[in-house]
């Protein structure tokens, strides 16, 4: 029997990146916005910035979790997080007018300070140049918001697509959003990698979906591995140093670490 001369088909390979606090420096924008709010509210000026950030982030997570669980709408989550922020600080519950004023300060400051995390753009570019992996963003949130965010920070043009929980109808860590993403590329779990900052949403979700590999992004930890669900998960972290005369070295470290882990 004559052998076929056609090249064997190969299963597409995919790297899925989380957006918030992985490619997008959410903490920086949140801090900038909270500082802007503090300057406008006398009742907040006696409180420390880090304390305010901690309270706002807690309120944000509670409201966002309720939205992802479909207990409230996205618009209701916007209201809920401001109310929780004020009441958690021991302040009177804000009126709708107060919430509107708060958002008019917070939202522009947050959007105008958006930036990519150190090394993220360089990492995507290097992966594009040096591997045959498809690159995609897999994020919880609304399509328009997350795509706009990706464009604002300069990563949108370096990925094949942005996949959101709104589009997939499931939120991380639900395995079905990972399966949805793989179907986009006709890829299998055995040829897919997840990179994200959340041990719960990104890493545990990827493990449960049986992805080939999960990589934890954590710029603050000094560890290189973390045990999650009985698996030794590698950690990547950029380490930009104020004492370094060449910041690109730390950026190269991040992309090199990802390349090292997938080869």
mmCIF file of C-alpha atoms in Angstrom:
data_model
loop_
_atom_site.group_PDB
_atom_site.id
_atom_site.type_symbol
_atom_site.label_atom_id
_atom_site.label_comp_id
_atom_site.label_asym_id
_atom_site.label_seq_id
_atom_site.Cartn_x
_atom_site.Cartn_y
_atom_site.Cartn_z
ATOM 1 C CA UNK A 1 0.000 0.000 0.000
ATOM 2 C CA UNK A 2 1.378 3.379 -1.002
ATOM 3 C CA UNK A 3 2.086 5.716 1.882
ATOM 4 C CA UNK A 4 0.271 9.042 1.972
ATOM 5 C CA UNK A 5 2.454 12.021 1.177
ATOM 6 C CA UNK A 6 0.232 14.359 3.145
ATOM 7 C CA UNK A 7 1.767 15.803 6.284
ATOM 8 C CA UNK A 8 0.177 14.407 9.437
ATOM 9 C CA UNK A 9 -2.251 16.741 11.115
ATOM 10 C CA UNK A 10 -1.093 18.111 14.425
ATOM 11 C CA UNK A 11 -3.322 19.197 17.273
ATOM 12 C CA UNK A 12 -3.167 22.973 17.797
ATOM 13 C CA UNK A 13 -1.316 24.061 20.931
ATOM 14 C CA UNK A 14 -2.686 26.873 23.075
ATOM 15 C CA UNK A 15 -1.492 29.056 25.936
ATOM 16 C CA UNK A 16 -4.326 30.697 27.851
ATOM 17 C CA UNK A 17 -3.497 33.836 29.839
ATOM 18 C CA UNK A 18 -5.591 35.361 32.571
ATOM 19 C CA UNK A 19 -6.070 39.129 32.205
ATOM 20 C CA UNK A 20 -6.599 40.890 35.549
ATOM 21 C CA UNK A 21 -3.451 40.857 37.692
ATOM 22 C CA UNK A 22 -1.676 38.666 35.137
ATOM 23 C CA UNK A 23 -1.383 40.677 31.921
ATOM 24 C CA UNK A 24 -3.178 43.738 33.309
ATOM 25 C CA UNK A 25 -1.872 45.544 36.399
ATOM 26 C CA UNK A 26 -5.252 45.806 38.111
ATOM 27 C CA UNK A 27 -3.752 46.660 41.497
ATOM 28 C CA UNK A 28 -1.996 49.739 40.083
ATOM 29 C CA UNK A 29 -5.204 51.085 38.554
ATOM 30 C CA UNK A 30 -7.229 50.292 41.662
ATOM 31 C CA UNK A 31 -4.714 52.075 43.865
ATOM 32 C CA UNK A 32 -4.689 55.127 41.592
ATOM 33 C CA UNK A 33 -8.482 55.268 41.629
ATOM 34 C CA UNK A 34 -8.777 54.814 45.401
ATOM 35 C CA UNK A 35 -6.274 57.633 45.959
ATOM 36 C CA UNK A 36 -8.338 59.871 43.647
ATOM 37 C CA UNK A 37 -11.477 59.057 45.633
ATOM 38 C CA UNK A 38 -9.736 59.682 48.955
ATOM 39 C CA UNK A 39 -8.751 63.186 47.858
ATOM 40 C CA UNK A 40 -12.400 64.061 47.196
ATOM 41 C CA UNK A 41 -13.925 62.633 50.383
ATOM 42 C CA UNK A 42 -13.035 64.308 53.681
ATOM 43 C CA UNK A 43 -14.292 61.269 55.603
ATOM 44 C CA UNK A 44 -11.648 59.115 53.893
ATOM 45 C CA UNK A 45 -8.671 61.416 54.316
ATOM 46 C CA UNK A 46 -7.954 60.305 57.880
ATOM 47 C CA UNK A 47 -7.598 56.692 56.774
ATOM 48 C CA UNK A 48 -4.490 55.065 55.328
ATOM 49 C CA UNK A 49 -4.384 54.407 51.592
ATOM 50 C CA UNK A 50 -3.487 50.739 51.999
ATOM 51 C CA UNK A 51 -6.368 50.269 54.431
ATOM 52 C CA UNK A 52 -8.768 51.836 51.929
ATOM 53 C CA UNK A 53 -7.422 49.645 49.136
ATOM 54 C CA UNK A 54 -7.877 46.531 51.273
ATOM 55 C CA UNK A 55 -11.488 47.450 52.048
ATOM 56 C CA UNK A 56 -12.301 48.372 48.459
ATOM 57 C CA UNK A 57 -10.725 45.209 47.078
ATOM 58 C CA UNK A 58 -12.722 43.127 49.552
ATOM 59 C CA UNK A 59 -15.942 44.881 48.529
ATOM 60 C CA UNK A 60 -15.050 44.448 44.870
ATOM 61 C CA UNK A 61 -14.442 40.715 45.252
ATOM 62 C CA UNK A 62 -17.687 40.157 47.150
ATOM 63 C CA UNK A 63 -19.734 42.023 44.551
ATOM 64 C CA UNK A 64 -17.922 40.437 41.612
ATOM 65 C CA UNK A 65 -18.312 36.928 43.026
ATOM 66 C CA UNK A 66 -22.048 37.537 43.337
ATOM 67 C CA UNK A 67 -22.117 38.694 39.710
ATOM 68 C CA UNK A 68 -20.183 35.647 38.485
ATOM 69 C CA UNK A 69 -22.564 33.424 40.440
ATOM 70 C CA UNK A 70 -25.397 35.215 38.602
ATOM 71 C CA UNK A 71 -26.956 36.321 41.868
ATOM 72 C CA UNK A 72 -26.882 39.947 40.704
ATOM 73 C CA UNK A 73 -26.427 41.783 37.413
ATOM 74 C CA UNK A 74 -23.225 43.537 36.367
ATOM 75 C CA UNK A 75 -24.881 46.908 37.011
ATOM 76 C CA UNK A 76 -25.997 45.777 40.467
ATOM 77 C CA UNK A 77 -22.446 44.649 41.230
ATOM 78 C CA UNK A 78 -21.238 48.193 40.510
ATOM 79 C CA UNK A 79 -23.658 49.508 43.131
ATOM 80 C CA UNK A 80 -23.032 46.738 45.639
ATOM 81 C CA UNK A 81 -19.261 47.178 45.779
ATOM 82 C CA UNK A 82 -19.535 50.904 46.589
ATOM 83 C CA UNK A 83 -22.131 50.252 49.288
ATOM 84 C CA UNK A 84 -20.003 47.503 50.806
ATOM 85 C CA UNK A 85 -16.938 49.747 50.725
ATOM 86 C CA UNK A 86 -18.672 52.501 52.695
ATOM 87 C CA UNK A 87 -20.403 50.239 55.214
ATOM 88 C CA UNK A 88 -17.259 48.142 55.799
ATOM 89 C CA UNK A 89 -15.483 51.358 56.749
ATOM 90 C CA UNK A 90 -18.235 52.134 59.271
ATOM 91 C CA UNK A 91 -19.644 54.966 57.148
ATOM 92 C CA UNK A 92 -23.342 55.565 56.412
ATOM 93 C CA UNK A 93 -24.732 53.581 53.488
ATOM 94 C CA UNK A 94 -24.378 55.756 50.375
ATOM 95 C CA UNK A 95 -27.380 56.930 48.398
ATOM 96 C CA UNK A 96 -27.649 56.355 44.658
ATOM 97 C CA UNK A 97 -26.435 59.923 44.222
ATOM 98 C CA UNK A 98 -23.401 59.213 46.395
ATOM 99 C CA UNK A 99 -22.659 56.061 44.411
ATOM 100 C CA UNK A 100 -22.919 57.932 41.117
ATOM 101 C CA UNK A 101 -20.510 60.593 42.398
ATOM 102 C CA UNK A 102 -18.092 57.940 43.667
ATOM 103 C CA UNK A 103 -18.114 56.176 40.294
ATOM 104 C CA UNK A 104 -17.580 59.480 38.455
ATOM 105 C CA UNK A 105 -14.270 59.831 40.303
ATOM 106 C CA UNK A 106 -13.165 56.222 40.528
ATOM 107 C CA UNK A 107 -13.893 55.017 37.001
ATOM 108 C CA UNK A 108 -11.930 57.659 35.003
ATOM 109 C CA UNK A 109 -8.942 57.368 37.342
ATOM 110 C CA UNK A 110 -9.004 53.588 37.004
ATOM 111 C CA UNK A 111 -9.295 53.605 33.219
ATOM 112 C CA UNK A 112 -6.711 56.312 32.584
ATOM 113 C CA UNK A 113 -4.070 54.536 34.684
ATOM 114 C CA UNK A 114 -4.387 51.157 32.991
ATOM 115 C CA UNK A 115 -1.097 49.486 32.152
ATOM 116 C CA UNK A 116 0.283 46.049 31.382
ATOM 117 C CA UNK A 117 2.114 44.141 34.086
ATOM 118 C CA UNK A 118 5.919 44.221 33.770
ATOM 119 C CA UNK A 119 7.083 41.837 31.073
ATOM 120 C CA UNK A 120 3.663 40.790 29.795
ATOM 121 C CA UNK A 121 3.859 42.381 26.339
ATOM 122 C CA UNK A 122 7.440 41.219 25.870
ATOM 123 C CA UNK A 123 6.432 37.712 26.916
ATOM 124 C CA UNK A 124 3.597 37.557 24.385
ATOM 125 C CA UNK A 125 5.858 38.864 21.613
ATOM 126 C CA UNK A 126 8.581 36.312 22.375
ATOM 127 C CA UNK A 127 6.093 33.456 22.536
ATOM 128 C CA UNK A 128 4.691 34.532 19.179
ATOM 129 C CA UNK A 129 8.146 34.639 17.647
ATOM 130 C CA UNK A 130 9.581 31.472 19.154
ATOM 131 C CA UNK A 131 6.710 28.980 19.448
ATOM 132 C CA UNK A 132 3.797 27.665 17.417
ATOM 133 C CA UNK A 133 1.370 28.104 20.294
ATOM 134 C CA UNK A 134 -1.874 30.001 19.811
ATOM 135 C CA UNK A 135 -2.190 32.707 22.463
ATOM 136 C CA UNK A 136 -5.505 33.674 24.030
ATOM 137 C CA UNK A 137 -6.815 35.577 27.020
ATOM 138 C CA UNK A 138 -9.245 33.651 29.228
ATOM 139 C CA UNK A 139 -10.914 35.992 31.685
ATOM 140 C CA UNK A 140 -13.950 36.339 33.893
ATOM 141 C CA UNK A 141 -15.965 39.409 32.993
ATOM 142 C CA UNK A 142 -17.886 41.119 30.247
ATOM 143 C CA UNK A 143 -16.813 40.982 26.611
ATOM 144 C CA UNK A 144 -16.714 44.728 25.950
ATOM 145 C CA UNK A 145 -14.993 45.612 29.228
ATOM 146 C CA UNK A 146 -12.274 42.994 28.968
ATOM 147 C CA UNK A 147 -11.542 43.558 25.280
ATOM 148 C CA UNK A 148 -11.281 47.313 25.884
ATOM 149 C CA UNK A 149 -8.947 46.690 28.794
ATOM 150 C CA UNK A 150 -6.742 44.413 26.674
ATOM 151 C CA UNK A 151 -6.574 47.069 23.952
ATOM 152 C CA UNK A 152 -5.821 49.869 26.410
ATOM 153 C CA UNK A 153 -2.795 48.068 27.858
ATOM 154 C CA UNK A 154 -1.418 46.950 24.485
ATOM 155 C CA UNK A 155 -1.833 43.169 24.660
ATOM 156 C CA UNK A 156 -4.880 42.741 22.428
ATOM 157 C CA UNK A 157 -2.901 42.698 19.187
ATOM 158 C CA UNK A 158 -0.565 40.010 20.525
ATOM 159 C CA UNK A 159 -3.233 37.352 21.167
ATOM 160 C CA UNK A 160 -5.561 35.442 18.886
ATOM 161 C CA UNK A 161 -8.656 36.274 20.889
ATOM 162 C CA UNK A 162 -10.123 37.326 24.218
ATOM 163 C CA UNK A 163 -12.510 34.772 25.730
ATOM 164 C CA UNK A 164 -14.728 35.971 28.567
ATOM 165 C CA UNK A 165 -17.085 34.316 31.015
ATOM 166 C CA UNK A 166 -19.907 36.352 29.482
ATOM 167 C CA UNK A 167 -19.210 34.806 26.078
ATOM 168 C CA UNK A 168 -18.689 31.275 27.371
ATOM 169 C CA UNK A 169 -21.595 31.478 29.859
ATOM 170 C CA UNK A 170 -19.335 29.957 32.504
ATOM 171 C CA UNK A 171 -16.767 31.537 34.815
ATOM 172 C CA UNK A 172 -13.396 30.216 35.927
ATOM 173 C CA UNK A 173 -12.794 27.844 37.683
ATOM 174 C CA UNK A 174 -15.689 26.017 35.978
ATOM 175 C CA UNK A 175 -14.086 23.467 33.643
ATOM 176 C CA UNK A 176 -16.607 24.347 30.951
ATOM 177 C CA UNK A 177 -15.029 27.727 30.240
ATOM 178 C CA UNK A 178 -11.693 25.969 29.666
ATOM 179 C CA UNK A 179 -13.387 23.461 27.369
ATOM 180 C CA UNK A 180 -15.052 26.327 25.515
ATOM 181 C CA UNK A 181 -11.670 27.988 24.981
ATOM 182 C CA UNK A 182 -10.105 24.793 23.650
ATOM 183 C CA UNK A 183 -12.970 24.309 21.205
ATOM 184 C CA UNK A 184 -12.180 27.739 19.763
ATOM 185 C CA UNK A 185 -8.881 26.346 18.502
ATOM 186 C CA UNK A 186 -9.893 22.715 17.965
ATOM 187 C CA UNK A 187 -7.301 21.995 20.640
ATOM 188 C CA UNK A 188 -7.189 19.310 23.289
ATOM 189 C CA UNK A 189 -6.491 19.668 26.989
ATOM 190 C CA UNK A 190 -3.251 17.729 26.494
ATOM 191 C CA UNK A 191 -1.830 20.537 24.331
ATOM 192 C CA UNK A 192 -2.991 23.505 26.418
ATOM 193 C CA UNK A 193 -1.374 25.607 29.136
ATOM 194 C CA UNK A 194 -2.930 28.096 31.561
ATOM 195 C CA UNK A 195 -1.011 31.054 33.003
ATOM 196 C CA UNK A 196 -2.703 33.055 35.740
ATOM 197 C CA UNK A 197 -2.380 34.657 39.158
ATOM 198 C CA UNK A 198 -5.290 32.950 40.905
ATOM 199 C CA UNK A 199 -4.633 29.564 42.471
ATOM 200 C CA UNK A 200 -8.392 29.019 42.676
ATOM 201 C CA UNK A 201 -9.759 30.342 39.382
ATOM 202 C CA UNK A 202 -6.807 29.779 37.051
ATOM 203 C CA UNK A 203 -4.747 26.916 38.431
ATOM 204 C CA UNK A 204 -7.347 24.703 40.100
ATOM 205 C CA UNK A 205 -9.660 25.304 37.152
ATOM 206 C CA UNK A 206 -6.949 24.262 34.701
ATOM 207 C CA UNK A 207 -6.102 21.165 36.740
ATOM 208 C CA UNK A 208 -9.749 20.127 36.922
ATOM 209 C CA UNK A 209 -10.022 20.647 33.156
ATOM 210 C CA UNK A 210 -6.974 18.365 32.737
ATOM 211 C CA UNK A 211 -4.866 20.929 30.888
ATOM 212 C CA UNK A 212 -1.330 19.803 30.108
ATOM 213 C CA UNK A 213 0.160 22.415 32.388
ATOM 214 C CA UNK A 214 -0.773 25.261 34.695
ATOM 215 C CA UNK A 215 1.658 28.059 35.555
ATOM 216 C CA UNK A 216 1.061 30.402 38.482
ATOM 217 C CA UNK A 217 2.008 34.054 37.963
ATOM 218 C CA UNK A 218 3.023 35.628 41.268
ATOM 219 C CA UNK A 219 5.381 38.619 41.218
ATOM 220 C CA UNK A 220 5.570 38.841 45.012
ATOM 221 C CA UNK A 221 6.440 35.297 46.025
ATOM 222 C CA UNK A 222 10.021 34.081 46.292
ATOM 223 C CA UNK A 223 9.055 30.474 45.703
ATOM 224 C CA UNK A 224 9.406 28.719 42.351
ATOM 225 C CA UNK A 225 6.743 26.078 42.946
ATOM 226 C CA UNK A 226 3.488 25.738 44.854
ATOM 227 C CA UNK A 227 1.605 22.571 45.719
ATOM 228 C CA UNK A 228 -1.991 22.846 44.457
ATOM 229 C CA UNK A 229 -4.396 19.885 44.450
ATOM 230 C CA UNK A 230 -1.417 17.605 44.967
ATOM 231 C CA UNK A 231 0.411 18.942 41.917
ATOM 232 C CA UNK A 232 3.704 20.831 41.945
ATOM 233 C CA UNK A 233 2.805 24.009 40.055
ATOM 234 C CA UNK A 234 5.647 26.155 38.650
ATOM 235 C CA UNK A 235 5.627 29.871 39.423
ATOM 236 C CA UNK A 236 6.763 32.700 37.173
ATOM 237 C CA UNK A 237 7.452 36.119 38.628
ATOM 238 C CA UNK A 238 8.952 39.213 37.138
ATOM 239 C CA UNK A 239 11.459 40.796 39.471
ATOM 240 C CA UNK A 240 12.037 44.374 38.334
ATOM 241 C CA UNK A 241 14.524 45.999 40.640
ATOM 242 C CA UNK A 242 14.888 49.692 41.310
ATOM 243 C CA UNK A 243 18.602 48.985 41.609
ATOM 244 C CA UNK A 244 18.784 47.426 38.154
ATOM 245 C CA UNK A 245 20.236 49.562 35.393
ATOM 246 C CA UNK A 246 18.539 47.399 32.772
ATOM 247 C CA UNK A 247 14.873 46.699 33.494
ATOM 248 C CA UNK A 248 14.582 44.581 30.351
ATOM 249 C CA UNK A 249 16.593 41.873 32.091
ATOM 250 C CA UNK A 250 13.723 41.189 34.480
ATOM 251 C CA UNK A 251 11.257 41.225 31.588
ATOM 252 C CA UNK A 252 13.388 38.722 29.704
ATOM 253 C CA UNK A 253 13.492 36.557 32.810
ATOM 254 C CA UNK A 254 9.709 36.273 32.751
ATOM 255 C CA UNK A 255 9.359 35.261 29.115
ATOM 256 C CA UNK A 256 12.395 32.985 29.329
ATOM 257 C CA UNK A 257 10.860 31.235 32.322
ATOM 258 C CA UNK A 258 7.620 30.602 30.410
ATOM 259 C CA UNK A 259 9.566 29.342 27.396
ATOM 260 C CA UNK A 260 11.653 27.097 29.642
ATOM 261 C CA UNK A 261 8.538 25.602 31.208
ATOM 262 C CA UNK A 262 6.730 24.813 27.954
ATOM 263 C CA UNK A 263 9.718 23.274 26.168
#
